[in-house]
Amino acid sequence: GLPRIGSARLLLLEEQEGRMKQFIALLLQIQLSLPQTQMIWFKDDFNRSELGAKWTQISGSWSVQNGILSIEAKENQDFLASSYYTFGTTPYSFEVSVRGSRPGLFFDMDDTTTTKLSHIVRFDEGSVLTGHFDGAGEYIQTSRFQSQVFTTEWTLLRVDVYPEKKRYEVFVNGQKVGVDTNLVFPSGYIGLQASEGLAEFRSVKISWTNSRRRPPILRKGDHVSFHHIRYVQSQGKNLVVYSPELKALQLLDPDGKFIKQRRPIQTRANPTRVAAAEHTYEIQANRIFIRDGNSIVVDSTAERLVAPSALLVDSSRTERDSTVFYVTDMAAKTVMKFDGHGKLLKSFSASAIGGFIAPSGLDFYGKDELVIADFNRLVFVKRSFDESKPRTIPAEQ
């Protein structure tokens, strides 16, 4: 049989094992308490004499001199967009050093030419305002946090964004001033803003505690998890979407599983002008014009339209009296169905799934459906706008 271990020796072994467990627990506690190293993903200290290709002026006249970006803002807000894109796959920290009158920052911008579909954090008198812009570019305030810091001195404004938790935290000079739980848009470009007077920016930094995580490399058959899409086209039973994160067209099967992708020469734009039944239907601002074969306007409509983004005409109809067309509206958050003369027949807001986020692209799908690109998902609805719960990709949880 096995040799016996004396009780004294057994007690010693148990004591040694206990000390080892305590030592391992102490090491683990020390490791968890150590600050994690910040990985800088993007940085600009403006140490040059011009703005450069990294930035696009949306409005206002921005200039760089002696390491400071500055603007004398008018009564309305002036905006500047960066070419840097933040992915919705991981948290990130956006930090700017600012001074002056009501400076602030943008994040998760849909485009570098407009403030539509973006979040904003900016200083106001004795407070920090947070909110977002809808599809028409209208500002929707969601929070106001008290802050007694005066931005006449250099001030550090930081926003920690948590896409998966759908929230972001706001810090002023390292002190947390509030949490906004209204993160509508999980990814996009970053930018800066100023309003009513002189605003200066000394540095811009994007960072986090890990390396920059792009969307995962997909293999055939993988389920695609959208963070940001604005274009969709049907190809038989399959679907093509444009991902601005990857700047790529992705081909998906009917269940949203990945088939392949490629980078197009040009980004895909949603159709805003379509010819059918010897007439042309075209979006201009918040109105749709209907022209005959001689380009003469014979009808137009602006009924319930705020910011129409895509137009789809049923080309199977050969007469205008039987023609119908569909329009997505990012600001009204609806898809609308009109007859060939521009009369509104019906609208669909997807209330059964909590409403649309920002419906943009659309196409016919199958015999009797529409497929709609709704910011971070595809929504399928009957062309009759049946009020039953629509199907989505990814599936609603």
C-alpha positions as a printed NumPy array, in Angstrom:
array([[  0.   ,   0.   ,   0.   ],
       [  0.9  ,   3.688,  -0.11 ],
       [  3.214,   5.025,   2.639],
       [  1.494,   6.915,   5.408],
       [  2.073,  10.643,   5.907],
       [  2.483,  11.691,   9.497],
       [ -0.091,  14.137,  10.924],
       [  2.604,  16.782,  11.569],
       [  3.867,  16.58 ,   8.002],
       [  0.304,  16.659,   6.635],
       [ -0.398,  19.793,   8.669],
       [  2.772,  21.419,   7.265],
       [  1.74 ,  20.614,   3.675],
       [ -1.713,  22.112,   4.274],
       [ -0.147,  25.297,   5.71 ],
       [  2.183,  25.605,   2.692],
       [ -0.744,  25.124,   0.309],
       [ -2.725,  27.815,   2.165],
       [  0.185,  30.295,   1.962],
       [  0.546,  29.587,  -1.77 ],
       [ -3.157,  30.301,  -2.35 ],
       [ -2.84 ,  33.573,  -0.387],
       [  0.225,  34.548,  -2.422],
       [ -1.56 ,  33.85 ,  -5.738],
       [ -4.604,  35.827,  -4.582],
       [ -2.34 ,  38.75 ,  -3.604],
       [ -0.608,  38.705,  -7.015],
       [ -4.001,  38.689,  -8.735],
       [ -5.195,  41.612,  -6.598],
       [ -2.052,  43.621,  -7.392],
       [ -2.443,  42.877, -11.101],
       [ -6.071,  44.015, -11.108],
       [ -5.215,  47.208,  -9.231],
       [ -2.449,  48.24 , -11.653],
       [ -3.542,  50.861, -14.205],
       [ -3.934,  49.462, -17.704],
       [ -1.755,  50.99 , -20.381],
       [ -3.577,  53.401, -22.669],
       [ -3.112,  52.652, -26.351],
       [ -3.26 ,  55.844, -28.439],
       [ -5.149,  55.183, -31.688],
       [ -5.251,  58.746, -33.046],
       [ -3.564,  61.992, -31.987],
       [ -3.307,  65.501, -33.375],
       [ -1.392,  68.311, -31.634],
       [ -1.832,  70.764, -34.543],
       [  1.922,  71.386, -34.79 ],
       [  1.758,  72.699, -38.349],
       [  0.672,  75.752, -40.291],
       [ -2.467,  74.378, -41.947],
       [ -5.436,  72.174, -41.133],
       [ -4.377,  69.282, -43.368],
       [ -6.158,  66.395, -45.08 ],
       [ -7.208,  64.785, -41.78 ],
       [ -9.997,  67.324, -41.321],
       [-13.012,  68.522, -43.325],
       [-14.631,  71.899, -42.599],
       [-18.386,  71.398, -42.483],
       [-19.024,  75.03 , -41.566],
       [-17.037,  78.03 , -40.359],
       [-13.455,  79.104, -41.04 ],
       [-10.976,  77.04 , -38.991],
       [ -7.257,  77.843, -38.83 ],
       [ -4.071,  76.41 , -37.286],
       [ -1.256,  78.505, -35.847],
       [  1.422,  77.901, -33.168],
       [  0.016,  74.478, -32.257],
       [ -3.546,  75.713, -31.737],
       [ -6.637,  75.083, -33.845],
       [ -9.02 ,  78.026, -33.544],
       [-12.236,  79.492, -34.898],
       [-14.289,  82.622, -34.27 ],
       [-17.709,  80.98 , -34.281],
       [-20.83 ,  82.818, -35.295],
       [-24.149,  82.634, -33.496],
       [-24.823,  79.202, -34.984],
       [-22.549,  76.246, -34.356],
       [-19.554,  75.624, -36.62 ],
       [-18.324,  72.115, -37.232],
       [-15.166,  70.28 , -38.238],
       [-15.024,  66.572, -39.13 ],
       [-12.069,  64.196, -39.009],
       [-11.337,  61.335, -41.383],
       [-10.769,  59.085, -38.341],
       [-13.459,  56.42 , -37.938],
       [-14.311,  54.773, -34.599],
       [-15.614,  51.221, -34.857],
       [-18.544,  50.002, -32.779],
       [-16.628,  46.875, -31.74 ],
       [-14.908,  48.195, -28.612],
       [-15.047,  51.061, -26.09 ],
       [-12.913,  54.131, -26.744],
       [-11.967,  57.418, -25.11 ],
       [-12.185,  60.726, -27.01 ],
       [-10.239,  63.546, -25.336],
       [ -9.77 ,  67.183, -26.384],
       [ -7.937,  70.085, -24.761],
       [-10.125,  73.178, -25.227],
       [-10.386,  76.834, -24.299],
       [-12.923,  79.526, -25.132],
       [-16.62 ,  79.986, -25.708],
       [-18.792,  76.853, -25.79 ],
       [-16.32 ,  74.397, -27.392],
       [-17.186,  70.73 , -27.799],
       [-16.79 ,  67.528, -29.749],
       [-18.653,  65.196, -32.066],
       [-18.461,  61.413, -32.196],
       [-20.045,  58.595, -34.193],
       [-20.771,  60.895, -37.15 ],
       [-22.474,  59.187, -40.085],
       [-20.564,  61.271, -42.635],
       [-17.756,  63.863, -42.8  ],
       [-19.913,  66.348, -44.709],
       [-22.857,  66.73 , -42.325],
       [-23.755,  66.595, -38.643],
       [-26.824,  64.458, -39.307],
       [-26.853,  61.238, -37.279],
       [-24.123,  62.12 , -34.772],
       [-23.574,  62.68 , -31.048],
       [-22.362,  65.937, -29.507],
       [-20.901,  66.929, -26.129],
       [-20.184,  70.63 , -25.525],
       [-19.731,  73.199, -22.802],
       [-22.429,  75.686, -21.914],
       [-22.566,  78.204, -19.077],
       [-21.81 ,  76.224, -15.911],
       [-22.679,  72.9  , -17.515],
       [-21.946,  70.313, -20.182],
       [-24.668,  69.504, -22.716],
       [-25.048,  66.114, -24.408],
       [-27.331,  64.99 , -27.218],
       [-27.517,  63.911, -30.834],
       [-28.613,  65.135, -34.255],
       [-31.405,  63.345, -36.105],
       [-31.673,  62.597, -39.819],
       [-32.722,  66.19 , -40.547],
       [-29.805,  67.648, -38.607],
       [-32.038,  68.759, -35.708],
       [-30.405,  68.723, -32.268],
       [-32.017,  66.526, -29.58 ],
       [-30.663,  67.23 , -26.096],
       [-30.561,  64.216, -23.773],
       [-28.641,  65.442, -20.689],
       [-27.2  ,  68.506, -18.961],
       [-24.43 ,  67.927, -16.401],
       [-23.304,  70.585, -13.934],
       [-19.682,  71.721, -14.214],
       [-18.202,  74.79 , -12.533],
       [-15.038,  74.684, -14.672],
       [-14.513,  77.854, -16.681],
       [-13.227,  77.174, -20.182],
       [-11.422,  80.526, -20.29 ],
       [ -8.466,  78.364, -19.171],
       [ -7.276,  75.212, -20.94 ],
       [ -9.729,  72.453, -20.044],
       [ -9.662,  68.728, -20.738],
       [-12.978,  67.344, -22.035],
       [-13.146,  63.547, -22.259],
       [-15.875,  61.186, -23.374],
       [-15.607,  57.432, -22.762],
       [-17.894,  55.649, -25.229],
       [-19.258,  52.128, -24.587],
       [-21.005,  50.98 , -27.801],
       [-22.2  ,  47.605, -26.485],
       [-23.65 ,  49.191, -23.336],
       [-25.245,  52.002, -25.394],
       [-23.915,  54.725, -23.11 ],
       [-21.076,  57.205, -22.676],
       [-19.43 ,  58.92 , -19.696],
       [-18.336,  62.575, -19.623],
       [-15.261,  63.873, -17.75 ],
       [-13.964,  67.413, -17.2  ],
       [-10.312,  67.68 , -16.121],
       [-10.422,  64.005, -15.113],
       [-13.551,  64.302, -12.951],
       [-16.686,  62.456, -14.046],
       [-19.601,  64.873, -14.422],
       [-22.247,  62.487, -15.778],
       [-23.34 ,  59.427, -17.733],
       [-25.608,  59.565, -20.789],
       [-27.465,  56.317, -21.501],
       [-28.758,  57.51 , -24.889],
       [-26.054,  56.249, -27.257],
       [-28.086,  55.962, -30.463],
       [-25.262,  55.619, -32.995],
       [-22.529,  53.081, -32.089],
       [-19.851,  53.987, -34.653],
       [-18.705,  56.722, -37.011],
       [-16.327,  59.646, -37.547],
       [-15.145,  62.121, -34.908],
       [-15.291,  65.913, -35.056],
       [-15.085,  69.242, -33.219],
       [-17.539,  72.104, -32.745],
       [-17.691,  75.697, -31.562],
       [-20.441,  78.266, -31.123],
       [-20.834,  81.938, -30.234],
       [-17.303,  83.278, -29.961],
       [-13.667,  82.221, -29.997],
       [-12.883,  78.534, -29.431],
       [ -9.42 ,  76.951, -29.366],
       [ -8.245,  73.354, -29.437],
       [ -4.741,  72.341, -28.392],
       [ -4.921,  68.569, -28.83 ],
       [ -7.197,  65.699, -29.876],
       [ -6.689,  62.096, -28.794],
       [ -8.514,  58.786, -29.254],
       [ -7.336,  55.932, -27.023],
       [ -8.257,  52.865, -24.982],
       [ -6.616,  50.054, -23.012],
       [ -6.232,  47.681, -25.948],
       [ -5.165,  47.77 , -29.558],
       [ -7.647,  49.192, -32.035],
       [-10.268,  46.535, -32.787],
       [-11.72 ,  46.518, -36.258],
       [-14.75 ,  44.39 , -37.166],
       [-13.657,  40.719, -37.318],
       [-12.464,  39.091, -40.522],
       [-15.472,  37.167, -41.811],
       [-15.51 ,  33.667, -43.229],
       [-18.209,  32.221, -45.426],
       [-21.199,  31.247, -43.311],
       [-20.437,  33.668, -40.452],
       [-23.325,  35.743, -39.134],
       [-22.742,  39.434, -39.863],
       [-23.235,  41.809, -36.928],
       [-23.873,  45.272, -38.337],
       [-22.649,  48.387, -36.602],
       [-23.331,  50.798, -39.417],
       [-24.977,  50.361, -42.836],
       [-26.818,  52.837, -45.039],
       [-27.233,  50.989, -48.364],
       [-28.899,  47.689, -49.327],
       [-29.649,  45.98 , -52.635],
       [-31.276,  42.619, -53.279],
       [-29.664,  40.088, -55.619],
       [-32.199,  37.301, -55.993],
       [-32.539,  35.797, -52.539],
       [-29.219,  37.305, -51.437],
       [-28.488,  40.825, -50.192],
       [-25.731,  43.364, -50.8  ],
       [-24.965,  45.956, -48.102],
       [-22.349,  48.702, -47.984],
       [-20.352,  48.917, -44.748],
       [-18.776,  52.366, -44.203],
       [-16.67 ,  50.835, -41.413],
       [-14.903,  48.526, -43.882],
       [-15.571,  50.637, -47.002],
       [-16.711,  47.357, -48.553],
       [-19.726,  45.779, -50.237],
       [-20.779,  42.587, -48.474],
       [-22.849,  39.815, -50.06 ],
       [-25.117,  38.017, -47.58 ],
       [-27.472,  35.067, -47.819],
       [-31.188,  35.421, -46.843],
       [-30.353,  34.72 , -43.182],
       [-27.646,  37.384, -43.007],
       [-24.731,  34.96 , -43.286],
       [-21.581,  36.192, -44.981],
       [-20.769,  35.014, -48.526],
       [-18.056,  37.417, -49.748],
       [-17.052,  41.073, -49.898],
       [-15.156,  43.491, -52.116],
       [-14.098,  47.127, -52.097],
       [-15.933,  49.129, -54.748],
       [-14.287,  51.898, -56.769],
       [-16.904,  54.301, -55.408],
       [-19.093,  54.18 , -52.336],
       [-22.669,  53.144, -53.071],
       [-25.26 ,  55.909, -52.852],
       [-28.969,  55.399, -52.34 ],
       [-31.142,  56.15 , -55.399],
       [-32.754,  59.599, -55.311],
       [-33.828,  59.781, -58.988],
       [-35.72 ,  56.958, -60.716],
       [-37.433,  56.757, -64.121],
       [-40.573,  54.627, -64.57 ],
       [-43.838,  54.702, -66.57 ],
       [-42.44 ,  57.455, -68.841],
       [-41.957,  59.706, -65.824],
       [-39.063,  60.613, -63.558],
       [-39.338,  60.72 , -59.768],
       [-36.673,  62.709, -57.92 ],
       [-35.896,  63.775, -54.346],
       [-34.936,  67.42 , -53.953],
       [-34.486,  68.592, -50.355],
       [-37.727,  67.591, -48.566],
       [-39.868,  67.306, -51.701],
       [-40.359,  64.751, -54.483],
       [-40.824,  66.068, -58.014],
       [-42.528,  64.088, -60.781],
       [-41.534,  65.038, -64.339],
       [-42.797,  63.87 , -67.716],
       [-40.695,  62.843, -70.719],
       [-39.965,  66.504, -71.485],
       [-38.625,  67.151, -67.964],
       [-41.682,  69.25 , -67.14 ],
       [-42.876,  69.017, -63.526],
       [-46.371,  67.541, -63.58 ],
       [-46.721,  66.78 , -59.853],
       [-44.801,  67.094, -56.611],
       [-45.29 ,  66.203, -52.962],
       [-43.821,  67.072, -49.589],
       [-46.532,  65.335, -47.553],
       [-45.015,  64.208, -44.216],
       [-41.51 ,  64.341, -45.726],
       [-38.713,  65.758, -43.547],
       [-35.409,  64.323, -44.78 ],
       [-36.07 ,  61.744, -47.529],
       [-32.992,  59.682, -48.322],
       [-33.924,  57.007, -50.895],
       [-36.578,  56.471, -53.543],
       [-37.918,  53.212, -54.997],
       [-40.454,  53.011, -57.847],
       [-42.441,  49.905, -58.783],
       [-41.352,  49.686, -62.409],
       [-43.765,  46.828, -63.129],
       [-46.54 ,  49.432, -63.4  ],
       [-46.761,  50.754, -66.964],
       [-49.184,  53.637, -66.301],
       [-48.683,  56.507, -63.861],
       [-52.208,  56.024, -62.51 ],
       [-51.183,  52.563, -61.307],
       [-47.604,  53.441, -60.291],
       [-46.536,  53.413, -56.636],
       [-43.247,  54.554, -55.137],
       [-41.638,  54.189, -51.726],
       [-39.488,  56.686, -49.803],
       [-37.356,  56.297, -46.678],
       [-37.113,  59.291, -44.353],
       [-34.333,  59.304, -41.739],
       [-35.781,  62.214, -39.767],
       [-39.435,  61.138, -39.802],
       [-38.182,  57.578, -39.102],
       [-40.699,  56.092, -41.503],
       [-41.035,  54.459, -44.893],
       [-43.831,  55.99 , -46.995],
       [-45.829,  54.696, -49.94 ],
       [-47.166,  57.144, -52.567],
       [-49.198,  56.771, -55.727],
       [-47.889,  57.929, -59.112],
       [-49.249,  61.447, -58.564],
       [-47.524,  61.902, -55.207],
       [-50.473,  61.186, -52.935],
       [-49.496,  59.487, -49.675],
       [-51.133,  56.072, -49.453],
       [-49.619,  54.648, -46.284],
       [-46.636,  54.921, -43.938],
       [-44.775,  52.39 , -41.832],
       [-42.787,  53.216, -38.669],
       [-41.842,  49.696, -37.442],
       [-43.418,  50.344, -34.031],
       [-43.555,  46.592, -33.309],
       [-39.732,  46.567, -33.027],
       [-39.402,  49.859, -31.185],
       [-39.447,  52.065, -34.266],
       [-36.865,  52.778, -36.944],
       [-33.461,  54.198, -35.952],
       [-32.573,  55.98 , -39.207],
       [-34.038,  54.243, -42.292],
       [-31.96 ,  55.073, -45.358],
       [-31.49 ,  52.558, -48.206],
       [-34.228,  50.272, -49.46 ],
       [-34.995,  47.793, -52.233],
       [-37.636,  45.287, -53.271],
       [-37.097,  41.803, -51.863],
       [-38.823,  38.648, -53.054],
       [-42.358,  38.84 , -54.392],
       [-43.983,  41.057, -51.788],
       [-41.416,  42.579, -49.401],
       [-39.212,  45.621, -48.985],
       [-35.802,  45.459, -47.315],
       [-34.654,  48.607, -45.488],
       [-31.165,  49.551, -44.236],
       [-31.858,  50.925, -40.746],
       [-28.453,  52.09 , -39.47 ],
       [-27.31 ,  48.845, -37.812],
       [-29.863,  46.306, -39.072],
       [-31.935,  45.232, -42.061],
       [-35.711,  45.392, -41.696],
       [-38.07 ,  43.391, -43.926],
       [-41.675,  44.55 , -44.328],
       [-44.57 ,  43.601, -46.595],
       [-45.121,  46.057, -49.438],
       [-48.672,  46.396, -48.163],
       [-47.16 ,  47.706, -44.877],
       [-48.827,  44.985, -42.85 ],
       [-48.565,  46.055, -39.196],
       [-47.365,  42.642, -38.018],
       [-43.871,  42.463, -36.491],
       [-41.291,  42.811, -39.278],
       [-38.347,  40.447, -39.673],
       [-34.877,  41.856, -39.005],
       [-31.244,  40.942, -39.562],
       [-29.757,  40.596, -36.979],
       [-32.894,  39.072, -35.441],
       [-34.533,  41.118, -32.683],
       [-33.711,  39.704, -29.245]])
